[in-house]
Amino acid sequence: MTRTYGTYEYRPAQWTDRNSRGTWALTLEPAVRQRARRILGRTQATRASVVTISDSLETARDITWLMDRWPLLPVDARSERWLKQGAEEHRDQEAVVGQIIAGEYTRLDLPTAPAKEPRDYQLTAVDMLRARGRLLLTDEVGLGKTFTGLLNLVHQDALPALVVPPTHLPRRWVTELKEAFPWLTFEVAKKTTPSVRASTGILADVTIVPYSKISGWAAQLQNQVRTVIFDEVQELRNGEGTEKGKAAAMVADNATYVIGLTATPVYNYGIEIYNILDVMAPGELGTREEFSREWGGAAMSNGRMMVKDPAALGSHLRESGLMLGRTRKEVGRELPKTIKNPMLVDIDTAALDKVAGDTQALARLLLSTSATTQEKFHAAGQIDWKMRQATGVGKAPYVAEFVRLLLEAEEKIVMWGWHRDVYDIWMDKLAEFHPALYTGTESPKQKADAEDAFCTPIDPGREDNCRILIMSLRSGAGVDGLQKFARVGVFGELDWSPQVHEQAIGRLRRDGMGDDPPVAYFLNSAEGSDPAIMEVLQVKRQQSEPMLSLDGKLFDNAVQDASRAKRLAQQVLGLTTPIEAVE
């Protein structure tokens, strides 16, 4: 009789627990239990003799592997069936994913050919999505993720589909549908409540509902759509902590295929990749606690978690088929590299002097050891807002003058900023160039009008040619067409996330641009918030770039970080001692 070392039991999730397929409970002998915890990694002890771990296909395979050396008995027939089925599915899935990654997968012809020819790397993404069911597609900006996201819809089992884009991008999806998939019917959400068509269950082939409206549509669309496409999926980087995150999880739950599209999934810290995948593919990375134990690193003062080895996590996601991302070089569609010019500009310190008293008081509160968490949270938000606004306003006239000089050689320029007061100064100083606004304040129609005005060739016979587009740092992700009219961009204000800057540059560096490389000017001040922000940007690159790059390396070396608000507080008080030493 074969020697056994304990038992295994599958415990289904409660019907209210969306984030888990259930758990495995392993009752093991002490020596085996100790080794199992080391081997399985994410295990969690409950009682002295029981080890539990979230269920997934990979978990079933790992338990089967463990049993090759230490045989276990099933508690019941259901546990035995579930383990065998999960392990077999994982073997099959792993084999197909490996073939796709190695370029050895035998692809069947598409049942219906789109109106434009798909590229091989785009078809590979469809292969991976169909093999895995869930896919985070992180192709470099400009490689056609919109078309790729729709490409799976030529398969009947993928319809009907839901597309969830940022508020300003529905018309881009409509254009792609009309050009490449003219036989597919579509509907664009006009209100925050479901249309008559959606309410009666007679969906179009493709329903387009922006993130701003998805909360009102989710309950109606749940269990009705077979494919969900999340455009600019970094919108879900806070997971189910927001209403749109909860709604996104609801519509994705029982869909056959879920794909998230973004070149920049991590804006700040590594925990964001977990939050996104927890919405798209709950359970694949375990529970939040299991992910923290397996991948977690330092916790930031704002409660967000860094990933201790982003390169290793990225490799795991790619090897498991959960993430796929190609660069232009890898697919043979290289463009000239962006020329980045950081430049020091003057600043009118009057704006900084005006908030000096307030920011110093906030800085002392934030760095105090006696203040409450709520007080520090409020202080962090206030010092961030006041310092960045004052810095932007102080620089604004000098930024405008710099852009005026550039326009002597350039026909059109894109400017990026953050604060309304800064935009007002730019609009006033550069009024003769008829700047158009594309920020968080404008409606989708106003943004479309601004985009159209900028993307109109200059007419020498007119005096109202729009030569400047002022964009909010976080309002233009996914916009296409600017590259045909401008090659120069100016960052008059900085964002805390380096990936926001990359998204912005991606509006100019994409297919359709001219032969000359795009140029990005970063106009920084030696005073105010800029020095602190520039240092923080380096650490955040350490969290995003190694995760996305095949070699796990940064583009350049980076420095260490403290939290952004504390960094500003030290800047305000002129402190050079470590944050931990400040009382």
Coordinates of C-alpha atoms in Angstrom, one line a residue:
M1 CA 0.0 0.0 0.0
T2 CA 1.3 3.5 -1.0
R3 CA 2.4 5.6 1.9
T4 CA 0.4 8.9 2.2
Y5 CA 1.3 12.1 4.1
G6 CA -2.0 13.7 4.6
T7 CA -5.2 14.8 2.7
Y8 CA -6.3 17.6 0.3
E9 CA -9.7 19.2 0.1
Y10 CA -11.2 21.7 -2.3
R11 CA -13.4 24.2 -0.6
P12 CA -15.6 26.3 -3.0
A13 CA -15.8 30.0 -2.6
Q14 CA -18.8 31.6 -1.0
W15 CA -21.2 32.9 -3.7
T16 CA -20.5 36.4 -2.4
D17 CA -16.8 36.1 -2.8
R18 CA -16.0 37.2 -6.4
N19 CA -12.3 37.3 -6.0
S20 CA -11.7 33.6 -5.4
R21 CA -12.4 30.3 -7.2
G22 CA -12.2 28.7 -3.8
T23 CA -9.3 27.4 -1.7
W24 CA -7.4 24.2 -1.2
A25 CA -6.9 22.9 2.4
L26 CA -3.9 20.6 2.8
T27 CA -3.7 18.6 6.1
L28 CA -0.1 17.5 6.1
E29 CA 2.4 15.8 8.4
P30 CA 4.7 18.4 10.0
A31 CA 7.8 17.7 7.9
V32 CA 5.8 17.8 4.6
R33 CA 3.8 20.8 5.7
Q34 CA 7.1 22.8 6.2
R35 CA 8.3 21.9 2.8
A36 CA 4.9 22.6 1.2
R37 CA 4.9 26.1 2.5
R38 CA 8.3 26.7 0.9
I39 CA 7.4 25.1 -2.4
L40 CA 3.9 26.6 -2.9
G41 CA 5.0 30.1 -1.8
R42 CA 1.6 31.7 -1.3
T43 CA 0.4 29.3 1.4
Q44 CA -1.4 30.6 4.5
A45 CA -1.5 28.7 7.8
T46 CA -4.8 28.4 9.5
R47 CA -4.6 25.6 12.1
A48 CA -1.4 23.9 13.1
S49 CA -1.8 21.0 10.6
V50 CA -3.7 22.7 7.8
V51 CA -2.2 24.8 5.0
T52 CA -4.6 26.8 2.7
I53 CA -4.0 28.4 -0.7
S54 CA -6.2 30.1 -3.2
D55 CA -7.4 27.8 -6.0
S56 CA -6.3 28.3 -9.6
L57 CA -5.2 26.0 -12.4
E58 CA -1.6 26.6 -11.5
T59 CA -2.3 25.8 -7.9
A60 CA -3.9 22.5 -8.9
R61 CA -0.8 21.7 -11.0
D62 CA 1.5 22.5 -8.1
I63 CA -0.4 20.3 -5.7
T64 CA -0.3 17.5 -8.2
W65 CA 3.5 18.0 -8.5
L66 CA 3.9 18.0 -4.7
M67 CA 2.0 14.7 -4.6
D68 CA 4.5 13.1 -6.9
R69 CA 6.9 13.0 -3.9
W70 CA 4.4 13.0 -1.0
P71 CA 1.1 11.3 -2.0
L72 CA -2.0 12.7 -0.4
L73 CA -5.6 11.4 -0.2
P74 CA -8.6 13.4 -1.4
V75 CA -11.2 14.2 1.3
D76 CA -14.0 13.5 -1.2
A77 CA -14.6 12.7 -4.9
R78 CA -15.3 16.3 -5.8
S79 CA -11.8 17.4 -4.5
E80 CA -10.2 14.6 -6.6
R81 CA -12.1 15.5 -9.7
W82 CA -11.4 19.3 -9.3
L83 CA -7.6 18.7 -8.8
K84 CA -7.3 16.4 -11.8
Q85 CA -9.3 18.7 -14.0
G86 CA -7.4 21.8 -13.0
A87 CA -4.0 20.2 -13.4
E88 CA -4.9 18.9 -16.9
E89 CA -6.2 22.2 -18.0
H90 CA -3.1 23.9 -16.8
R91 CA -0.9 21.4 -18.7
D92 CA -2.8 22.1 -21.9
Q93 CA -2.8 25.8 -21.4
E94 CA 0.9 25.9 -20.6
A95 CA 1.7 23.9 -23.7
V96 CA -0.3 26.2 -26.0
V97 CA 1.1 29.4 -24.3
G98 CA 4.6 28.0 -24.7
Q99 CA 4.0 27.3 -28.4
I100 CA 2.7 30.8 -29.0
I101 CA 5.6 32.4 -27.2
A102 CA 8.1 30.3 -29.2
G103 CA 6.3 31.1 -32.5
E104 CA 5.5 27.4 -33.0
Y105 CA 1.7 27.6 -32.7
T106 CA -0.4 26.5 -35.7
R107 CA -2.9 29.2 -36.3
L108 CA -6.2 28.5 -38.0
D109 CA -7.4 30.9 -40.6
L110 CA -9.7 33.7 -39.4
P111 CA -13.3 32.9 -40.0
T112 CA -13.9 36.4 -41.4
A113 CA -11.1 38.6 -42.7
P114 CA -11.1 42.2 -41.5
A115 CA -11.1 45.0 -44.1
K116 CA -7.4 45.7 -43.4
E117 CA -4.6 43.1 -43.2
P118 CA -3.7 42.2 -39.6
R119 CA 0.0 42.0 -38.8
D120 CA 1.5 38.7 -37.4
Y121 CA 2.1 40.1 -34.0
Q122 CA -1.5 41.3 -33.8
L123 CA -2.7 37.8 -34.6
T124 CA -0.3 36.4 -32.0
A125 CA -2.1 38.5 -29.4
V126 CA -5.4 37.0 -30.5
D127 CA -4.0 33.5 -30.2
M128 CA -2.8 34.3 -26.6
L129 CA -6.2 35.8 -25.7
R130 CA -8.1 32.8 -27.0
A131 CA -5.7 30.4 -25.2
R132 CA -5.7 32.2 -21.9
G133 CA -9.1 33.9 -21.8
R134 CA -7.5 36.9 -20.0
L135 CA -4.7 39.1 -21.4
L136 CA -3.0 42.3 -20.5
L137 CA -1.6 43.7 -23.8
T138 CA 1.2 46.2 -23.3
D139 CA 2.4 46.7 -26.8
E140 CA 4.4 50.0 -27.3
V141 CA 2.4 53.1 -28.1
G142 CA 1.3 53.2 -31.7
L143 CA 1.4 49.4 -32.5
G144 CA -2.3 49.2 -33.2
K145 CA -3.8 48.0 -29.9
T146 CA -7.3 49.2 -30.8
F147 CA -7.3 47.1 -34.0
T148 CA -5.8 44.2 -32.1
G149 CA -8.4 44.4 -29.4
L150 CA -11.2 44.1 -31.9
L151 CA -9.5 41.4 -34.0
N152 CA -10.8 38.5 -31.9
L153 CA -14.4 39.6 -32.7
V154 CA -14.2 37.9 -36.1
H155 CA -14.8 34.7 -34.0
Q156 CA -18.5 34.1 -33.3
D157 CA -17.8 32.9 -29.8
A158 CA -16.5 36.4 -28.9
L159 CA -19.8 38.3 -29.6
P160 CA -21.4 40.3 -28.3
A161 CA -18.6 42.5 -27.0
L162 CA -18.2 45.4 -24.7
V163 CA -15.5 48.1 -25.1
V164 CA -14.8 50.4 -22.1
P165 CA -12.6 53.4 -23.2
P166 CA -11.7 56.7 -21.6
T167 CA -14.4 59.4 -22.1
H168 CA -12.6 61.0 -25.0
L169 CA -12.0 57.9 -27.1
P170 CA -15.3 56.3 -28.2
R171 CA -15.1 58.0 -31.6
R172 CA -11.7 56.4 -32.2
W173 CA -13.3 53.0 -31.6
V174 CA -16.2 53.8 -33.9
T175 CA -13.7 54.8 -36.6
E176 CA -11.8 51.6 -36.2
L177 CA -15.0 49.5 -36.4
K178 CA -16.2 51.3 -39.5
E179 CA -12.8 51.0 -41.3
A180 CA -11.8 47.5 -40.4
F181 CA -14.9 45.6 -39.3
P182 CA -17.8 47.2 -41.2
W183 CA -20.1 44.2 -40.8
L184 CA -20.2 44.6 -37.0
T185 CA -23.1 46.6 -35.5
F186 CA -22.3 48.9 -32.6
E187 CA -23.9 51.2 -30.1
V188 CA -22.2 54.0 -28.1
A189 CA -23.6 54.8 -24.6
K190 CA -25.1 58.3 -24.6
K191 CA -26.3 58.4 -21.0
T192 CA -25.2 57.0 -17.6
T193 CA -28.2 54.5 -17.7
P194 CA -28.6 51.6 -20.2
S195 CA -30.2 52.2 -23.5
V196 CA -33.5 50.5 -24.5
R197 CA -31.5 48.1 -26.6
A198 CA -29.3 47.1 -23.7
S199 CA -32.2 46.9 -21.3
T200 CA -34.1 44.5 -23.5
G201 CA -31.1 42.3 -24.0
I202 CA -30.9 42.9 -27.7
L203 CA -27.3 44.0 -27.8
A204 CA -25.3 45.3 -30.8
D205 CA -22.3 43.3 -31.7
V206 CA -20.2 45.9 -30.0
T207 CA -21.4 48.2 -27.2
I208 CA -19.1 51.1 -26.3
V209 CA -19.5 52.4 -22.7
P210 CA -16.8 54.8 -21.4
Y211 CA -15.4 54.4 -17.9
S212 CA -17.4 57.4 -16.8
K213 CA -20.7 55.6 -17.6
I214 CA -19.8 51.9 -16.8
S215 CA -21.2 52.0 -13.3
G216 CA -24.7 52.6 -14.6
W217 CA -24.5 49.9 -17.3
A218 CA -22.7 47.1 -15.4
A219 CA -25.6 45.4 -13.8
Q220 CA -27.4 45.2 -17.2
L221 CA -24.5 44.0 -19.2
Q222 CA -23.3 41.4 -16.6
N223 CA -23.5 37.9 -18.1
Q224 CA -24.6 39.3 -21.4
V225 CA -21.3 40.0 -23.1
R226 CA -18.7 37.4 -24.1
T227 CA -15.8 39.8 -24.7
V228 CA -14.8 42.8 -22.6
I229 CA -12.1 45.2 -23.9
F230 CA -10.7 47.6 -21.4
D231 CA -8.9 50.4 -23.3
E232 CA -6.2 52.3 -21.4
V233 CA -6.7 49.8 -18.7
Q234 CA -4.5 51.8 -16.3
E235 CA -7.8 53.5 -15.5
L236 CA -8.3 50.4 -13.3
R237 CA -5.0 50.7 -11.4
N238 CA -6.9 51.3 -8.1
G239 CA -8.8 48.1 -8.6
E240 CA -12.2 47.7 -7.0
G241 CA -11.5 50.6 -4.7
T242 CA -13.5 52.8 -7.1
E243 CA -17.0 52.6 -8.5
K244 CA -15.7 52.1 -12.0
G245 CA -13.4 49.3 -10.7
K246 CA -16.3 47.5 -9.1
A247 CA -18.4 47.9 -12.3
A248 CA -15.5 46.7 -14.5
A249 CA -15.1 43.6 -12.3
M250 CA -18.8 42.9 -12.6
V251 CA -18.9 42.9 -16.4
A252 CA -15.7 41.0 -16.7
D253 CA -16.7 38.2 -14.3
N254 CA -18.4 35.7 -16.6
A255 CA -17.1 36.9 -20.0
T256 CA -15.2 34.4 -22.1
Y257 CA -12.5 36.8 -23.1
V258 CA -11.2 39.9 -21.3
I259 CA -8.4 42.0 -22.7
G260 CA -6.8 45.1 -21.2
L261 CA -5.0 47.5 -23.5
T262 CA -2.2 49.9 -22.4
A263 CA 1.4 50.7 -23.0
T264 CA 1.7 52.0 -19.4
P265 CA -0.1 49.7 -16.9
V266 CA 2.0 50.9 -13.9
Y267 CA 1.8 54.7 -13.4
N268 CA 3.3 54.7 -9.9
Y269 CA 4.0 51.5 -7.9
G270 CA 3.9 47.7 -8.6
I271 CA 0.7 47.0 -6.7
E272 CA -1.2 48.6 -9.6
I273 CA -0.5 45.6 -11.8
Y274 CA -2.2 43.4 -9.2
N275 CA -5.2 45.7 -9.0
I276 CA -5.6 45.7 -12.7
L277 CA -5.3 41.9 -13.0
D278 CA -7.6 41.3 -10.0
V279 CA -10.4 43.0 -12.0
M280 CA -9.6 41.3 -15.3
A281 CA -8.5 37.9 -14.0
P282 CA -9.4 37.5 -10.3
G283 CA -7.5 34.8 -8.5
E284 CA -4.6 34.5 -11.1
L285 CA -2.2 36.3 -8.8
G286 CA -3.8 34.9 -5.6
T287 CA -5.4 37.1 -2.9
R288 CA -3.9 40.5 -2.1
E289 CA -2.3 39.0 1.0
E290 CA -0.8 36.2 -1.0
F291 CA 0.5 38.6 -3.7
S292 CA 2.0 40.7 -0.9
R293 CA 3.8 37.8 0.6
E294 CA 5.1 36.5 -2.7
W295 CA 5.9 39.7 -4.6
G296 CA 5.6 42.6 -2.2
G297 CA 8.4 45.0 -1.2
A298 CA 8.4 48.2 0.7
A299 CA 5.1 49.9 1.6
M300 CA 4.8 53.6 0.8
S301 CA 3.4 56.1 3.3
N302 CA 0.3 56.4 1.2
G303 CA -0.4 52.6 1.7
R304 CA 0.6 51.6 -1.8
M305 CA 3.0 48.7 -2.1
M306 CA 6.2 48.5 -4.2
V307 CA 7.1 45.2 -5.9
K308 CA 10.4 43.9 -4.7
D309 CA 11.4 42.4 -8.1
P310 CA 9.5 43.9 -11.0
A311 CA 11.6 42.1 -13.6
A312 CA 10.8 38.7 -12.1
L313 CA 7.1 39.5 -11.9
G314 CA 7.1 40.7 -15.5
S315 CA 8.7 37.4 -16.6
H316 CA 6.1 35.4 -14.7
L317 CA 3.2 37.3 -16.3
R318 CA 4.7 36.8 -19.8
E319 CA 5.5 33.1 -19.3
S320 CA 2.1 32.4 -17.9
G321 CA 0.4 34.2 -20.9
L322 CA -1.3 36.8 -18.7
M323 CA 0.7 39.7 -20.2
L324 CA 2.0 40.2 -23.7
G325 CA 3.9 43.3 -24.9
R326 CA 6.1 44.0 -27.9
T327 CA 8.3 47.0 -28.7
R328 CA 8.5 48.6 -32.1
K329 CA 12.0 47.1 -32.5
E330 CA 10.8 43.6 -31.8
V331 CA 8.1 43.7 -34.5
G332 CA 10.2 45.6 -37.1
R333 CA 8.4 48.9 -36.9
E334 CA 11.0 51.1 -35.4
L335 CA 10.5 54.9 -35.3
P336 CA 13.2 57.6 -34.6
K337 CA 13.8 57.8 -30.9
T338 CA 12.4 60.8 -29.1
I339 CA 14.9 63.6 -28.4
K340 CA 14.3 64.6 -24.7
N341 CA 15.6 68.0 -23.6
P342 CA 15.4 68.8 -19.9
M343 CA 15.9 72.5 -19.6
L344 CA 16.1 74.9 -16.6
V345 CA 13.7 77.9 -16.8
D346 CA 13.3 80.9 -14.5
I347 CA 10.5 81.1 -12.0
D348 CA 8.7 84.0 -10.5
T349 CA 9.1 83.2 -6.8
A350 CA 6.1 85.5 -5.9
A351 CA 3.7 82.5 -6.3
L352 CA 5.9 80.4 -4.0
D353 CA 6.3 83.2 -1.5
K354 CA 2.5 83.5 -1.4
V355 CA 2.0 79.9 -0.2
A356 CA 5.3 79.7 1.8
G357 CA 3.6 80.1 5.2
D358 CA 0.9 77.5 4.5
T359 CA 3.3 74.9 3.0
Q360 CA 5.7 75.2 5.9
A361 CA 3.0 74.5 8.4
L362 CA 1.7 71.6 6.3
A363 CA 5.3 70.3 6.0
R364 CA 5.8 70.2 9.7
L365 CA 2.5 68.5 10.2
L366 CA 3.2 65.9 7.6
L367 CA 6.6 65.1 9.1
S368 CA 5.4 65.1 12.7
T369 CA 5.4 62.0 14.7
S370 CA 2.4 63.1 16.8
A371 CA -0.1 64.0 14.0
T372 CA -2.9 61.5 13.2
T373 CA -3.1 59.5 9.9
Q374 CA -6.0 61.6 8.8
E375 CA -4.2 64.8 9.5
K376 CA -1.1 63.7 7.6
F377 CA -3.3 62.5 4.7
H378 CA -4.9 65.9 4.4
A379 CA -1.6 67.7 4.7
A380 CA -0.1 65.5 2.0
G381 CA -2.9 66.4 -0.4
Q382 CA -2.7 70.1 0.4
I383 CA 1.1 70.5 0.2
D384 CA 1.1 68.6 -3.1
W385 CA -1.6 70.8 -4.6
K386 CA -0.3 74.1 -3.3
M387 CA 3.4 73.5 -4.2
R388 CA 2.7 72.2 -7.7
Q389 CA 0.2 74.9 -8.5
A390 CA 2.6 77.7 -7.2
T391 CA 5.5 76.2 -9.2
G392 CA 3.4 75.9 -12.4
V393 CA 2.1 79.5 -12.1
G394 CA 5.6 80.8 -11.3
K395 CA 7.0 79.1 -14.4
A396 CA 4.1 79.8 -16.7
P397 CA 5.2 83.1 -18.2
Y398 CA 8.7 81.8 -19.0
V399 CA 7.3 78.5 -20.4
A400 CA 5.0 80.7 -22.7
E401 CA 8.0 82.7 -23.8
F402 CA 10.0 79.6 -24.6
V403 CA 7.1 78.2 -26.7
R404 CA 6.8 81.6 -28.5
L405 CA 10.5 81.2 -29.6
L406 CA 9.9 77.6 -30.7
L407 CA 7.0 78.7 -32.9
E408 CA 9.4 80.8 -35.0
A409 CA 10.6 77.4 -36.4
E410 CA 7.7 75.1 -35.8
E411 CA 4.2 75.3 -37.3
K412 CA 2.5 73.6 -34.3
I413 CA 3.3 72.6 -30.8
V414 CA 1.6 70.5 -28.1
M415 CA 1.9 71.8 -24.5
W416 CA 1.3 69.7 -21.4
G417 CA 0.3 71.1 -18.0
W418 CA -1.9 70.4 -15.0
H419 CA -3.5 73.4 -13.4
R420 CA -6.2 75.7 -14.7
D421 CA -4.4 78.8 -13.5
V422 CA -1.4 77.8 -15.6
Y423 CA -3.5 77.2 -18.7
D424 CA -5.0 80.7 -18.2
I425 CA -1.6 82.3 -18.3
W426 CA -0.6 80.3 -21.3
M427 CA -3.8 81.2 -23.1
D428 CA -3.3 84.9 -22.4
K429 CA 0.4 85.0 -23.3
L430 CA 0.0 82.9 -26.5
A431 CA -3.4 84.2 -27.6
E432 CA -2.1 85.2 -31.0
F433 CA -1.5 81.5 -31.8
H434 CA -5.1 80.6 -31.1
P435 CA -4.4 77.8 -28.6
A436 CA -7.0 75.1 -28.1
L437 CA -7.7 73.4 -24.8
Y438 CA -7.9 69.6 -24.3
T439 CA -8.0 69.2 -20.5
G440 CA -10.1 67.6 -17.8
T441 CA -12.6 70.5 -17.9
E442 CA -13.8 70.2 -21.5
S443 CA -16.6 68.0 -22.6
P444 CA -15.9 65.2 -25.1
K445 CA -17.3 67.4 -27.9
Q446 CA -15.2 70.3 -26.9
K447 CA -12.1 68.0 -26.8
A448 CA -13.0 66.7 -30.3
D449 CA -13.4 70.2 -31.6
A450 CA -10.0 71.2 -30.1
E451 CA -8.4 68.1 -31.7
D452 CA -10.0 68.9 -35.0
A453 CA -8.8 72.6 -34.9
F454 CA -5.3 71.5 -34.2
C455 CA -5.3 68.7 -36.8
T456 CA -6.1 71.1 -39.6
P457 CA -3.4 72.3 -42.0
I458 CA -2.3 75.9 -41.6
D459 CA -4.0 78.1 -44.1
P460 CA -1.7 81.1 -44.9
G461 CA -4.8 83.2 -45.8
R462 CA -6.3 82.9 -42.4
E463 CA -5.4 84.6 -39.1
D464 CA -7.0 82.1 -36.7
N465 CA -4.9 79.0 -37.4
C466 CA -4.7 76.9 -34.2
R467 CA -0.9 76.4 -33.7
I468 CA -1.0 75.2 -30.0
L469 CA -2.8 72.4 -28.3
I470 CA -2.8 72.7 -24.5
M471 CA -3.4 69.2 -23.1
S472 CA -3.8 68.1 -19.5
L473 CA -1.1 65.6 -18.6
R474 CA -3.7 62.9 -18.0
S475 CA -6.4 63.8 -20.5
G476 CA -5.0 62.6 -23.9
A477 CA -4.1 59.0 -23.5
G478 CA -4.9 57.1 -26.8
V479 CA -5.4 60.2 -28.9
D480 CA -4.2 59.6 -32.5
G481 CA -3.5 62.1 -35.3
L482 CA -1.5 64.8 -33.6
Q483 CA 1.7 63.3 -34.9
K484 CA 0.8 64.4 -38.4
F485 CA 0.8 68.0 -37.5
A486 CA 3.4 68.4 -34.7
R487 CA 6.7 67.0 -33.8
V488 CA 7.5 69.1 -30.7
G489 CA 6.0 68.9 -27.3
V490 CA 6.6 71.0 -24.2
F491 CA 6.1 69.9 -20.6
G492 CA 5.4 73.1 -18.8
E493 CA 4.4 71.1 -15.6
L494 CA 5.5 67.7 -14.5
D495 CA 3.4 64.7 -13.4
W496 CA 4.4 62.4 -10.5
S497 CA 4.3 59.4 -12.9
P498 CA 6.9 58.9 -15.6
Q499 CA 4.5 56.8 -17.6
V500 CA 2.1 59.8 -17.9
H501 CA 5.0 61.6 -19.7
E502 CA 5.5 58.6 -21.9
Q503 CA 1.8 58.5 -22.8
A504 CA 2.0 62.2 -23.7
I505 CA 5.1 61.7 -25.9
G506 CA 3.3 58.8 -27.5
R507 CA 0.8 61.3 -29.1
L508 CA 3.7 62.5 -31.3
R509 CA 5.8 59.3 -31.7
R510 CA 3.6 57.0 -33.6
D511 CA 2.8 55.8 -37.1
G512 CA 2.1 58.7 -39.4
M513 CA 4.7 61.0 -38.0
G514 CA 7.2 62.6 -40.3
D515 CA 10.8 61.6 -40.9
D516 CA 12.3 63.8 -38.2
P517 CA 12.3 62.5 -34.6
P518 CA 9.8 64.0 -32.1
V519 CA 11.3 66.4 -29.6
A520 CA 10.1 66.8 -26.0
Y521 CA 11.2 69.7 -23.8
F522 CA 10.9 69.3 -20.0
L523 CA 11.0 72.8 -18.6
N524 CA 12.0 72.5 -15.0
S525 CA 12.6 74.9 -12.2
A526 CA 15.4 74.8 -9.6
E527 CA 12.8 75.8 -7.0
G528 CA 9.3 74.8 -6.0
S529 CA 8.1 71.2 -6.5
D530 CA 10.1 70.3 -9.6
P531 CA 13.3 69.0 -7.9
A532 CA 11.3 66.7 -5.6
I533 CA 9.1 65.4 -8.5
M534 CA 12.1 64.6 -10.7
E535 CA 13.7 62.5 -8.0
V536 CA 10.4 60.5 -7.4
L537 CA 10.1 59.9 -11.1
Q538 CA 13.2 57.7 -11.1
V539 CA 11.9 55.3 -8.5
K540 CA 8.6 54.9 -10.3
R541 CA 10.5 54.0 -13.4
Q542 CA 12.1 51.2 -11.4
Q543 CA 8.6 49.7 -10.7
S544 CA 7.3 49.9 -14.3
E545 CA 10.1 49.6 -16.9
P546 CA 11.7 46.3 -15.6
M547 CA 8.3 44.7 -15.5
L548 CA 7.6 45.5 -19.1
S549 CA 11.0 45.0 -20.7
L550 CA 12.1 41.6 -21.8
D551 CA 15.6 42.0 -20.3
G552 CA 14.3 43.4 -17.0
K553 CA 16.4 46.6 -17.3
L554 CA 15.7 50.3 -17.0
F555 CA 16.4 52.7 -19.8
D556 CA 18.8 54.5 -17.5
N557 CA 20.0 54.2 -14.0
A558 CA 17.6 55.4 -11.3
V559 CA 17.9 56.7 -7.7
Q560 CA 16.2 55.7 -4.5
D561 CA 12.9 57.3 -3.3
A562 CA 10.9 58.6 -0.4
S563 CA 7.2 59.4 -0.6
R564 CA 6.3 62.3 -2.8
A565 CA 4.6 64.4 -0.2
K566 CA 7.4 63.9 2.3
R567 CA 9.9 64.8 -0.4
L568 CA 8.0 68.1 -0.9
A569 CA 7.9 68.7 2.8
Q570 CA 11.6 68.4 3.1
Q571 CA 12.0 70.7 0.1
V572 CA 9.8 73.3 1.8
L573 CA 11.7 73.1 5.1
G574 CA 15.1 72.9 3.4
L575 CA 15.9 69.7 5.3
T576 CA 18.6 67.3 4.2
T577 CA 18.4 64.9 7.1
P578 CA 16.7 61.5 6.5
I579 CA 12.9 61.6 6.8
E580 CA 12.9 59.1 9.6
A581 CA 15.0 61.5 11.7
V582 CA 12.5 64.4 11.5
E583 CA 10.4 64.9 14.6

